[in-house]
Amino acid sequence: MKFDSRYQEDNYYMKKALELAKLGIGAVNPNPLVGCIIVKDGKVIGEGYHMKFGGPHAEVNAINSSKEDIEGATVYVTLEPCSHFGKTPPCADNLVRHKVKRVVICNNDPNPLVAGNGIKKLQNAGIEVTTGILEKEGLKLNEVFFHYIKNNKPLVISKTAISMDGKIATKHMESQWISNESCREMTHEYRNKYMAIMVGINTVLKDNPSLTSRIKNKKARNPIRIVIDTNLKIPMNSNLVNDNKSKTIIFTCNNDLKKINLLKEKDVDVHICPKKEEGVDLNFVIEKLGELKIDSVLVEGGATLNDSLFRNNLVDKVKIFMAPKIIGGKDAPSFVSGCGIEKLSEATKLEIKNTTMIDSDILIEADVIK
Ligand code: AOF
Ligand code: ZN
């Protein structure tokens, strides 16, 4: 490859490294997605990515893939090489040992165990370091990791499918299907990408969902299933209790030891929570999920849970699939119900980041303004 400038070359290889990093989606949480490309004399001599939580880091996989000596090479890596002994030894030391010439980095690692120390180690060894190449793309790719490592709490993404008048079902509660098939396929991608999925007990009682990730021609990882169930009403014969397709965790205020033990026998975890107004204290839940090392939660409703999460300012991102249909009816539920707010000034405010046509539907992606 011939390049007009070093900047152009750096961008080209970093883009490739970011593409590699994406291959880890669904397999590395709560670790970051990281890709690495090794270039020597204008030729790619090694590439790798972080493939699995607890597994070798991207740099190690790239080094191991190279059939040539990487001394004097330029290493493109989407995250600052680590400087700590974690599940694997420090990547920065590894690169120093291999005497690479230059390291090009997309994002600095905010993990307090690293936070600039990886870069320092490289520079102290006389390796040239360039940072911030395609930084914005990297921040987007690893938005879950960056949020989690800074806040110790999961990124909370509220996803819903609505009609143009904001309904999630008819007055007879018929909801399958409001959005088109492509949108539904995207939902399964989200279930693979985000580490956990959360629903309220009413959704379990009404639909008996399995909340798994089913993607055509791809092996998907099922999310950890979280149920907000204030009175511990979950039926013992529900799919979430019986199917063993992924862990189920219940948050409740009911200390019914007999039922809790029966659920434990089914490998379902139950956390007793403080009660707040209408039910389970959701601030407690989100903090607990952070402690459990869950980096992201996809909320799939229903309307009451959505209302509690929005009113407690616990949602970070919203993904709304809007279908070109009008349902109407005062008894047809909307995406957010519960008790709502009194004044318009208390409304949750969002910043729309993207609108995309998905065949006949629209996907609106927005961030909650905190
Ligand atoms: C890298 N390359 O591919 C990744 C890095 O528990 P460990 O040992 O896997 O360490 C996880 C931490 O290491 C993670 O929080 C992040 O700071 C960094 N991840 N670093 O150099 C990689 N996945
Ligand atoms: Zn590392």
PDB file of N, CA, C and O in Angstrom, residues 155-162 168 175-192 194 196-200 203 207 211-212 214 297-303 305-306 309-310 315-322 334-336 361-366 368:
ATOM      1  N   LEU A 155     -24.019   0.326  31.571  1.00  0.00           N
ATOM      2  CA  LEU A 155     -24.698   1.241  30.648  1.00  0.00           C
ATOM      3  C   LEU A 155     -26.118   0.693  30.482  1.00  0.00           C
ATOM      4  O   LEU A 155     -26.296  -0.496  30.205  1.00  0.00           O
ATOM      5  N   VAL A 156     -27.116   1.548  30.664  1.00  0.00           N
ATOM      6  CA  VAL A 156     -28.508   1.092  30.596  1.00  0.00           C
ATOM      7  C   VAL A 156     -29.134   1.594  29.294  1.00  0.00           C
ATOM      8  O   VAL A 156     -29.192   2.802  29.043  1.00  0.00           O
ATOM      9  N   ILE A 157     -29.557   0.639  28.462  1.00  0.00           N
ATOM     10  CA  ILE A 157     -30.100   0.966  27.147  1.00  0.00           C
ATOM     11  C   ILE A 157     -31.553   0.527  27.116  1.00  0.00           C
ATOM     12  O   ILE A 157     -31.862  -0.660  27.272  1.00  0.00           O
ATOM     13  N   SER A 158     -32.456   1.486  26.937  1.00  0.00           N
ATOM     14  CA  SER A 158     -33.879   1.150  26.876  1.00  0.00           C
ATOM     15  C   SER A 158     -34.283   0.967  25.427  1.00  0.00           C
ATOM     16  O   SER A 158     -34.117   1.866  24.612  1.00  0.00           O
ATOM     17  N   LYS A 159     -34.798  -0.219  25.110  1.00  0.00           N
ATOM     18  CA  LYS A 159     -35.153  -0.527  23.724  1.00  0.00           C
ATOM     19  C   LYS A 159     -36.649  -0.816  23.649  1.00  0.00           C
ATOM     20  O   LYS A 159     -37.204  -1.501  24.518  1.00  0.00           O
ATOM     21  N   THR A 160     -37.277  -0.294  22.627  1.00  0.00           N
ATOM     22  CA  THR A 160     -38.700  -0.570  22.497  1.00  0.00           C
ATOM     23  C   THR A 160     -39.143  -0.520  21.040  1.00  0.00           C
ATOM     24  O   THR A 160     -38.481   0.097  20.217  1.00  0.00           O
ATOM     25  N   ALA A 161     -40.275  -1.176  20.755  1.00  0.00           N
ATOM     26  CA  ALA A 161     -40.882  -1.081  19.425  1.00  0.00           C
ATOM     27  C   ALA A 161     -42.241  -0.442  19.607  1.00  0.00           C
ATOM     28  O   ALA A 161     -43.068  -0.934  20.392  1.00  0.00           O
ATOM     29  N   ILE A 162     -42.471   0.676  18.930  1.00  0.00           N
ATOM     30  CA  ILE A 162     -43.740   1.401  19.112  1.00  0.00           C
ATOM     31  C   ILE A 162     -44.401   1.698  17.763  1.00  0.00           C
ATOM     32  O   ILE A 162     -43.754   1.666  16.722  1.00  0.00           O
ATOM     33  N   ILE A 168     -47.314   0.255  22.525  1.00  0.00           N
ATOM     34  CA  ILE A 168     -46.543  -0.990  22.441  1.00  0.00           C
ATOM     35  C   ILE A 168     -47.465  -2.209  22.276  1.00  0.00           C
ATOM     36  O   ILE A 168     -46.996  -3.334  22.163  1.00  0.00           O
ATOM     37  N   SER A 175     -49.360  -7.551  20.817  1.00  0.00           N
ATOM     38  CA  SER A 175     -48.147  -6.771  20.544  1.00  0.00           C
ATOM     39  C   SER A 175     -47.238  -7.419  19.496  1.00  0.00           C
ATOM     40  O   SER A 175     -46.220  -6.842  19.122  1.00  0.00           O
ATOM     41  N   GLN A 176     -47.580  -8.612  19.067  1.00  0.00           N
ATOM     42  CA  GLN A 176     -46.700  -9.306  18.121  1.00  0.00           C
ATOM     43  C   GLN A 176     -47.263  -9.264  16.707  1.00  0.00           C
ATOM     44  O   GLN A 176     -48.304  -9.860  16.469  1.00  0.00           O
ATOM     45  N   TRP A 177     -46.663  -8.570  15.761  1.00  0.00           N
ATOM     46  CA  TRP A 177     -45.472  -7.771  15.938  1.00  0.00           C
ATOM     47  C   TRP A 177     -45.726  -6.341  15.508  1.00  0.00           C
ATOM     48  O   TRP A 177     -46.386  -6.139  14.488  1.00  0.00           O
ATOM     49  N   ILE A 178     -45.201  -5.407  16.251  1.00  0.00           N
ATOM     50  CA  ILE A 178     -45.353  -4.004  15.852  1.00  0.00           C
ATOM     51  C   ILE A 178     -44.274  -3.629  14.837  1.00  0.00           C
ATOM     52  O   ILE A 178     -44.544  -3.084  13.783  1.00  0.00           O
ATOM     53  N   SER A 179     -43.029  -3.985  15.147  1.00  0.00           N
ATOM     54  CA  SER A 179     -41.939  -3.605  14.226  1.00  0.00           C
ATOM     55  C   SER A 179     -41.713  -4.717  13.196  1.00  0.00           C
ATOM     56  O   SER A 179     -42.155  -5.856  13.372  1.00  0.00           O
ATOM     57  N   ASN A 180     -40.970  -4.379  12.133  1.00  0.00           N
ATOM     58  CA  ASN A 180     -40.759  -5.363  11.068  1.00  0.00           C
ATOM     59  C   ASN A 180     -39.656  -6.376  11.426  1.00  0.00           C
ATOM     60  O   ASN A 180     -38.968  -6.235  12.451  1.00  0.00           O
ATOM     61  N   GLU A 181     -39.475  -7.341  10.562  1.00  0.00           N
ATOM     62  CA  GLU A 181     -38.555  -8.443  10.863  1.00  0.00           C
ATOM     63  C   GLU A 181     -37.108  -7.973  11.014  1.00  0.00           C
ATOM     64  O   GLU A 181     -36.376  -8.445  11.885  1.00  0.00           O
ATOM     65  N   SER A 182     -36.698  -7.020  10.181  1.00  0.00           N
ATOM     66  CA  SER A 182     -35.313  -6.530  10.269  1.00  0.00           C
ATOM     67  C   SER A 182     -35.043  -5.902  11.628  1.00  0.00           C
ATOM     68  O   SER A 182     -33.967  -6.066  12.208  1.00  0.00           O
ATOM     69  N   CYS A 183     -36.027  -5.156  12.134  1.00  0.00           N
ATOM     70  CA  CYS A 183     -35.863  -4.542  13.463  1.00  0.00           C
ATOM     71  C   CYS A 183     -35.747  -5.627  14.526  1.00  0.00           C
ATOM     72  O   CYS A 183     -34.938  -5.523  15.459  1.00  0.00           O
ATOM     73  N   ARG A 184     -36.543  -6.659  14.357  1.00  0.00           N
ATOM     74  CA  ARG A 184     -36.521  -7.736  15.360  1.00  0.00           C
ATOM     75  C   ARG A 184     -35.178  -8.472  15.317  1.00  0.00           C
ATOM     76  O   ARG A 184     -34.642  -8.876  16.346  1.00  0.00           O
ATOM     77  N   GLU A 185     -34.626  -8.580  14.111  1.00  0.00           N
ATOM     78  CA  GLU A 185     -33.288  -9.196  14.014  1.00  0.00           C
ATOM     79  C   GLU A 185     -32.247  -8.338  14.721  1.00  0.00           C
ATOM     80  O   GLU A 185     -31.335  -8.843  15.375  1.00  0.00           O
ATOM     81  N   MET A 186     -32.398  -7.020  14.597  1.00  0.00           N
ATOM     82  CA  MET A 186     -31.441  -6.126  15.274  1.00  0.00           C
ATOM     83  C   MET A 186     -31.518  -6.283  16.787  1.00  0.00           C
ATOM     84  O   MET A 186     -30.517  -6.195  17.489  1.00  0.00           O
ATOM     85  N   THR A 187     -32.732  -6.510  17.275  1.00  0.00           N
ATOM     86  CA  THR A 187     -32.897  -6.718  18.718  1.00  0.00           C
ATOM     87  C   THR A 187     -32.078  -7.928  19.181  1.00  0.00           C
ATOM     88  O   THR A 187     -31.460  -7.905  20.250  1.00  0.00           O
ATOM     89  N   HIS A 188     -32.052  -8.958  18.365  1.00  0.00           N
ATOM     90  CA  HIS A 188     -31.278 -10.143  18.749  1.00  0.00           C
ATOM     91  C   HIS A 188     -29.779  -9.852  18.725  1.00  0.00           C
ATOM     92  O   HIS A 188     -29.015 -10.407  19.527  1.00  0.00           O
ATOM     93  N   GLU A 189     -29.357  -8.945  17.833  1.00  0.00           N
ATOM     94  CA  GLU A 189     -27.948  -8.507  17.851  1.00  0.00           C
ATOM     95  C   GLU A 189     -27.656  -7.764  19.161  1.00  0.00           C
ATOM     96  O   GLU A 189     -26.605  -7.943  19.766  1.00  0.00           O
ATOM     97  N   TYR A 190     -28.591  -6.934  19.579  1.00  0.00           N
ATOM     98  CA  TYR A 190     -28.392  -6.208  20.851  1.00  0.00           C
ATOM     99  C   TYR A 190     -28.295  -7.197  22.020  1.00  0.00           C
ATOM    100  O   TYR A 190     -27.514  -7.018  22.936  1.00  0.00           O
ATOM    101  N   ARG A 191     -29.126  -8.212  21.984  1.00  0.00           N
ATOM    102  CA  ARG A 191     -29.115  -9.190  23.091  1.00  0.00           C
ATOM    103  C   ARG A 191     -27.786  -9.936  23.153  1.00  0.00           C
ATOM    104  O   ARG A 191     -27.379 -10.409  24.215  1.00  0.00           O
ATOM    105  N   ASN A 192     -27.126 -10.036  22.009  1.00  0.00           N
ATOM    106  CA  ASN A 192     -25.801 -10.656  21.973  1.00  0.00           C
ATOM    107  C   ASN A 192     -24.732  -9.671  22.451  1.00  0.00           C
ATOM    108  O   ASN A 192     -23.811 -10.017  23.176  1.00  0.00           O
ATOM    109  N   TYR A 194     -25.061  -6.741  24.356  1.00  0.00           N
ATOM    110  CA  TYR A 194     -25.139  -6.267  25.741  1.00  0.00           C
ATOM    111  C   TYR A 194     -25.190  -7.469  26.683  1.00  0.00           C
ATOM    112  O   TYR A 194     -25.724  -8.517  26.347  1.00  0.00           O
ATOM    113  N   ALA A 196     -26.550  -8.047  29.690  1.00  0.00           N
ATOM    114  CA  ALA A 196     -27.760  -8.487  30.404  1.00  0.00           C
ATOM    115  C   ALA A 196     -28.992  -7.872  29.764  1.00  0.00           C
ATOM    116  O   ALA A 196     -28.908  -6.871  29.052  1.00  0.00           O
ATOM    117  N   ILE A 197     -30.126  -8.495  30.059  1.00  0.00           N
ATOM    118  CA  ILE A 197     -31.404  -7.969  29.574  1.00  0.00           C
ATOM    119  C   ILE A 197     -32.329  -7.858  30.783  1.00  0.00           C
ATOM    120  O   ILE A 197     -32.302  -8.723  31.668  1.00  0.00           O
ATOM    121  N   MET A 198     -33.116  -6.780  30.854  1.00  0.00           N
ATOM    122  CA  MET A 198     -33.963  -6.578  32.027  1.00  0.00           C
ATOM    123  C   MET A 198     -35.424  -6.419  31.609  1.00  0.00           C
ATOM    124  O   MET A 198     -35.717  -5.709  30.647  1.00  0.00           O
ATOM    125  N   VAL A 199     -36.307  -7.098  32.345  1.00  0.00           N
ATOM    126  CA  VAL A 199     -37.752  -6.909  32.138  1.00  0.00           C
ATOM    127  C   VAL A 199     -38.446  -6.813  33.496  1.00  0.00           C
ATOM    128  O   VAL A 199     -37.902  -7.236  34.521  1.00  0.00           O
ATOM    129  N   GLY A 200     -39.650  -6.283  33.466  1.00  0.00           N
ATOM    130  CA  GLY A 200     -40.484  -6.248  34.667  1.00  0.00           C
ATOM    131  C   GLY A 200     -41.282  -7.539  34.750  1.00  0.00           C
ATOM    132  O   GLY A 200     -41.463  -8.241  33.745  1.00  0.00           O
ATOM    133  N   THR A 203     -44.149  -8.423  32.187  1.00  0.00           N
ATOM    134  CA  THR A 203     -43.749  -8.995  30.892  1.00  0.00           C
ATOM    135  C   THR A 203     -43.596 -10.510  31.008  1.00  0.00           C
ATOM    136  O   THR A 203     -43.988 -11.262  30.119  1.00  0.00           O
ATOM    137  N   ASP A 207     -46.000 -12.776  28.733  1.00  0.00           N
ATOM    138  CA  ASP A 207     -45.411 -13.404  27.527  1.00  0.00           C
ATOM    139  C   ASP A 207     -44.623 -14.686  27.797  1.00  0.00           C
ATOM    140  O   ASP A 207     -44.245 -15.379  26.847  1.00  0.00           O
ATOM    141  N   LEU A 211     -36.060 -14.576  26.356  1.00  0.00           N
ATOM    142  CA  LEU A 211     -35.082 -13.475  26.315  1.00  0.00           C
ATOM    143  C   LEU A 211     -33.697 -13.932  25.855  1.00  0.00           C
ATOM    144  O   LEU A 211     -32.681 -13.459  26.345  1.00  0.00           O
ATOM    145  N   THR A 212     -33.676 -14.881  24.942  1.00  0.00           N
ATOM    146  CA  THR A 212     -32.397 -15.355  24.399  1.00  0.00           C
ATOM    147  C   THR A 212     -32.070 -14.582  23.129  1.00  0.00           C
ATOM    148  O   THR A 212     -32.899 -13.843  22.602  1.00  0.00           O
ATOM    149  N   ARG A 214     -31.233 -14.914  19.296  1.00  0.00           N
ATOM    150  CA  ARG A 214     -31.298 -15.854  18.168  1.00  0.00           C
ATOM    151  C   ARG A 214     -30.933 -15.107  16.894  1.00  0.00           C
ATOM    152  O   ARG A 214     -31.664 -14.240  16.440  1.00  0.00           O
ATOM    153  N   VAL A 297     -26.887  -3.237  30.278  1.00  0.00           N
ATOM    154  CA  VAL A 297     -28.215  -3.833  30.446  1.00  0.00           C
ATOM    155  C   VAL A 297     -29.148  -3.293  29.371  1.00  0.00           C
ATOM    156  O   VAL A 297     -29.326  -2.078  29.249  1.00  0.00           O
ATOM    157  N   LEU A 298     -29.715  -4.190  28.615  1.00  0.00           N
ATOM    158  CA  LEU A 298     -30.720  -3.826  27.621  1.00  0.00           C
ATOM    159  C   LEU A 298     -32.087  -3.975  28.286  1.00  0.00           C
ATOM    160  O   LEU A 298     -32.448  -5.067  28.715  1.00  0.00           O
ATOM    161  N   VAL A 299     -32.819  -2.874  28.401  1.00  0.00           N
ATOM    162  CA  VAL A 299     -34.134  -2.950  29.053  1.00  0.00           C
ATOM    163  C   VAL A 299     -35.197  -3.141  27.980  1.00  0.00           C
ATOM    164  O   VAL A 299     -35.292  -2.355  27.048  1.00  0.00           O
ATOM    165  N   GLU A 300     -35.967  -4.215  28.127  1.00  0.00           N
ATOM    166  CA  GLU A 300     -37.028  -4.478  27.149  1.00  0.00           C
ATOM    167  C   GLU A 300     -38.407  -4.332  27.783  1.00  0.00           C
ATOM    168  O   GLU A 300     -39.334  -5.054  27.459  1.00  0.00           O
ATOM    169  N   GLY A 301     -38.522  -3.430  28.739  1.00  0.00           N
ATOM    170  CA  GLY A 301     -39.824  -3.080  29.291  1.00  0.00           C
ATOM    171  C   GLY A 301     -40.313  -4.000  30.376  1.00  0.00           C
ATOM    172  O   GLY A 301     -39.519  -4.682  31.007  1.00  0.00           O
ATOM    173  N   GLY A 302     -41.583  -3.905  30.649  1.00  0.00           N
ATOM    174  CA  GLY A 302     -42.608  -3.112  29.974  1.00  0.00           C
ATOM    175  C   GLY A 302     -42.682  -1.676  30.437  1.00  0.00           C
ATOM    176  O   GLY A 302     -41.746  -1.101  30.989  1.00  0.00           O
ATOM    177  N   ALA A 303     -43.878  -1.158  30.246  1.00  0.00           N
ATOM    178  CA  ALA A 303     -44.129   0.259  30.399  1.00  0.00           C
ATOM    179  C   ALA A 303     -43.932   0.764  31.836  1.00  0.00           C
ATOM    180  O   ALA A 303     -43.463   1.877  32.048  1.00  0.00           O
ATOM    181  N   LEU A 305     -41.912  -0.587  34.232  1.00  0.00           N
ATOM    182  CA  LEU A 305     -40.475  -0.592  34.539  1.00  0.00           C
ATOM    183  C   LEU A 305     -39.792   0.586  33.832  1.00  0.00           C
ATOM    184  O   LEU A 305     -38.979   1.298  34.431  1.00  0.00           O
ATOM    185  N   ASN A 306     -40.147   0.822  32.580  1.00  0.00           N
ATOM    186  CA  ASN A 306     -39.567   1.952  31.847  1.00  0.00           C
ATOM    187  C   ASN A 306     -39.801   3.253  32.600  1.00  0.00           C
ATOM    188  O   ASN A 306     -38.891   4.071  32.765  1.00  0.00           O
ATOM    189  N   LEU A 309     -37.575   3.533  35.653  1.00  0.00           N
ATOM    190  CA  LEU A 309     -36.168   3.771  35.281  1.00  0.00           C
ATOM    191  C   LEU A 309     -35.973   5.212  34.807  1.00  0.00           C
ATOM    192  O   LEU A 309     -35.010   5.880  35.213  1.00  0.00           O
ATOM    193  N   PHE A 310     -36.879   5.709  33.978  1.00  0.00           N
ATOM    194  CA  PHE A 310     -36.738   7.098  33.500  1.00  0.00           C
ATOM    195  C   PHE A 310     -36.869   8.089  34.650  1.00  0.00           C
ATOM    196  O   PHE A 310     -36.080   9.017  34.773  1.00  0.00           O
ATOM    197  N   VAL A 315     -31.675   5.588  32.962  1.00  0.00           N
ATOM    198  CA  VAL A 315     -31.469   5.160  31.570  1.00  0.00           C
ATOM    199  C   VAL A 315     -30.398   6.049  30.943  1.00  0.00           C
ATOM    200  O   VAL A 315     -30.381   7.262  31.143  1.00  0.00           O
ATOM    201  N   ASP A 316     -29.474   5.417  30.214  1.00  0.00           N
ATOM    202  CA  ASP A 316     -28.416   6.179  29.540  1.00  0.00           C
ATOM    203  C   ASP A 316     -28.710   6.388  28.053  1.00  0.00           C
ATOM    204  O   ASP A 316     -28.396   7.428  27.493  1.00  0.00           O
ATOM    205  N   LYS A 317     -29.256   5.352  27.425  1.00  0.00           N
ATOM    206  CA  LYS A 317     -29.487   5.415  25.976  1.00  0.00           C
ATOM    207  C   LYS A 317     -30.843   4.822  25.630  1.00  0.00           C
ATOM    208  O   LYS A 317     -31.312   3.914  26.315  1.00  0.00           O
ATOM    209  N   VAL A 318     -31.417   5.326  24.550  1.00  0.00           N
ATOM    210  CA  VAL A 318     -32.715   4.834  24.117  1.00  0.00           C
ATOM    211  C   VAL A 318     -32.622   4.402  22.661  1.00  0.00           C
ATOM    212  O   VAL A 318     -31.999   5.074  21.852  1.00  0.00           O
ATOM    213  N   LYS A 319     -33.213   3.258  22.365  1.00  0.00           N
ATOM    214  CA  LYS A 319     -33.320   2.814  20.967  1.00  0.00           C
ATOM    215  C   LYS A 319     -34.789   2.523  20.709  1.00  0.00           C
ATOM    216  O   LYS A 319     -35.354   1.585  21.276  1.00  0.00           O
ATOM    217  N   ILE A 320     -35.411   3.356  19.879  1.00  0.00           N
ATOM    218  CA  ILE A 320     -36.838   3.204  19.605  1.00  0.00           C
ATOM    219  C   ILE A 320     -37.037   2.802  18.150  1.00  0.00           C
ATOM    220  O   ILE A 320     -36.599   3.512  17.243  1.00  0.00           O
ATOM    221  N   PHE A 321     -37.667   1.662  17.965  1.00  0.00           N
ATOM    222  CA  PHE A 321     -38.052   1.249  16.614  1.00  0.00           C
ATOM    223  C   PHE A 321     -39.496   1.724  16.412  1.00  0.00           C
ATOM    224  O   PHE A 321     -40.391   1.271  17.131  1.00  0.00           O
ATOM    225  N   MET A 322     -39.686   2.635  15.476  1.00  0.00           N
ATOM    226  CA  MET A 322     -41.033   3.170  15.261  1.00  0.00           C
ATOM    227  C   MET A 322     -41.602   2.654  13.935  1.00  0.00           C
ATOM    228  O   MET A 322     -41.006   2.855  12.875  1.00  0.00           O
ATOM    229  N   SER A 334     -48.777   2.606  26.316  1.00  0.00           N
ATOM    230  CA  SER A 334     -47.681   3.288  25.620  1.00  0.00           C
ATOM    231  C   SER A 334     -46.365   2.764  26.188  1.00  0.00           C
ATOM    232  O   SER A 334     -46.330   2.007  27.150  1.00  0.00           O
ATOM    233  N   PHE A 335     -45.290   3.191  25.587  1.00  0.00           N
ATOM    234  CA  PHE A 335     -43.944   2.727  25.906  1.00  0.00           C
ATOM    235  C   PHE A 335     -43.581   3.011  27.369  1.00  0.00           C
ATOM    236  O   PHE A 335     -42.928   2.225  28.042  1.00  0.00           O
ATOM    237  N   VAL A 336     -44.049   4.149  27.896  1.00  0.00           N
ATOM    238  CA  VAL A 336     -43.771   4.493  29.293  1.00  0.00           C
ATOM    239  C   VAL A 336     -45.103   4.820  29.957  1.00  0.00           C
ATOM    240  O   VAL A 336     -45.814   5.712  29.501  1.00  0.00           O
ATOM    241  N   ASP A 361     -39.527   0.811   8.739  1.00  0.00           N
ATOM    242  CA  ASP A 361     -39.575   1.398  10.084  1.00  0.00           C
ATOM    243  C   ASP A 361     -38.438   2.415  10.275  1.00  0.00           C
ATOM    244  O   ASP A 361     -37.533   2.496   9.451  1.00  0.00           O
ATOM    245  N   ILE A 362     -38.505   3.135  11.384  1.00  0.00           N
ATOM    246  CA  ILE A 362     -37.421   4.078  11.708  1.00  0.00           C
ATOM    247  C   ILE A 362     -36.798   3.666  13.042  1.00  0.00           C
ATOM    248  O   ILE A 362     -37.530   3.401  14.006  1.00  0.00           O
ATOM    249  N   LEU A 363     -35.475   3.650  13.083  1.00  0.00           N
ATOM    250  CA  LEU A 363     -34.789   3.451  14.370  1.00  0.00           C
ATOM    251  C   LEU A 363     -34.305   4.820  14.841  1.00  0.00           C
ATOM    252  O   LEU A 363     -33.579   5.508  14.120  1.00  0.00           O
ATOM    253  N   ILE A 364     -34.733   5.190  16.040  1.00  0.00           N
ATOM    254  CA  ILE A 364     -34.261   6.444  16.640  1.00  0.00           C
ATOM    255  C   ILE A 364     -33.327   6.076  17.791  1.00  0.00           C
ATOM    256  O   ILE A 364     -33.720   5.350  18.711  1.00  0.00           O
ATOM    257  N   GLU A 365     -32.094   6.551  17.705  1.00  0.00           N
ATOM    258  CA  GLU A 365     -31.130   6.306  18.785  1.00  0.00           C
ATOM    259  C   GLU A 365     -30.836   7.635  19.477  1.00  0.00           C
ATOM    260  O   GLU A 365     -30.486   8.611  18.813  1.00  0.00           O
ATOM    261  N   ALA A 366     -31.015   7.646  20.788  1.00  0.00           N
ATOM    262  CA  ALA A 366     -30.829   8.906  21.522  1.00  0.00           C
ATOM    263  C   ALA A 366     -30.130   8.656  22.852  1.00  0.00           C
ATOM    264  O   ALA A 366     -30.210   7.566  23.414  1.00  0.00           O
ATOM    265  N   VAL A 368     -29.760   9.945  26.838  1.00  0.00           N
ATOM    266  CA  VAL A 368     -30.446  10.724  27.865  1.00  0.00           C
ATOM    267  C   VAL A 368     -29.492  11.819  28.330  1.00  0.00           C
ATOM    268  O   VAL A 368     -28.317  11.569  28.608  1.00  0.00           O
TER     269      VAL A 368
END
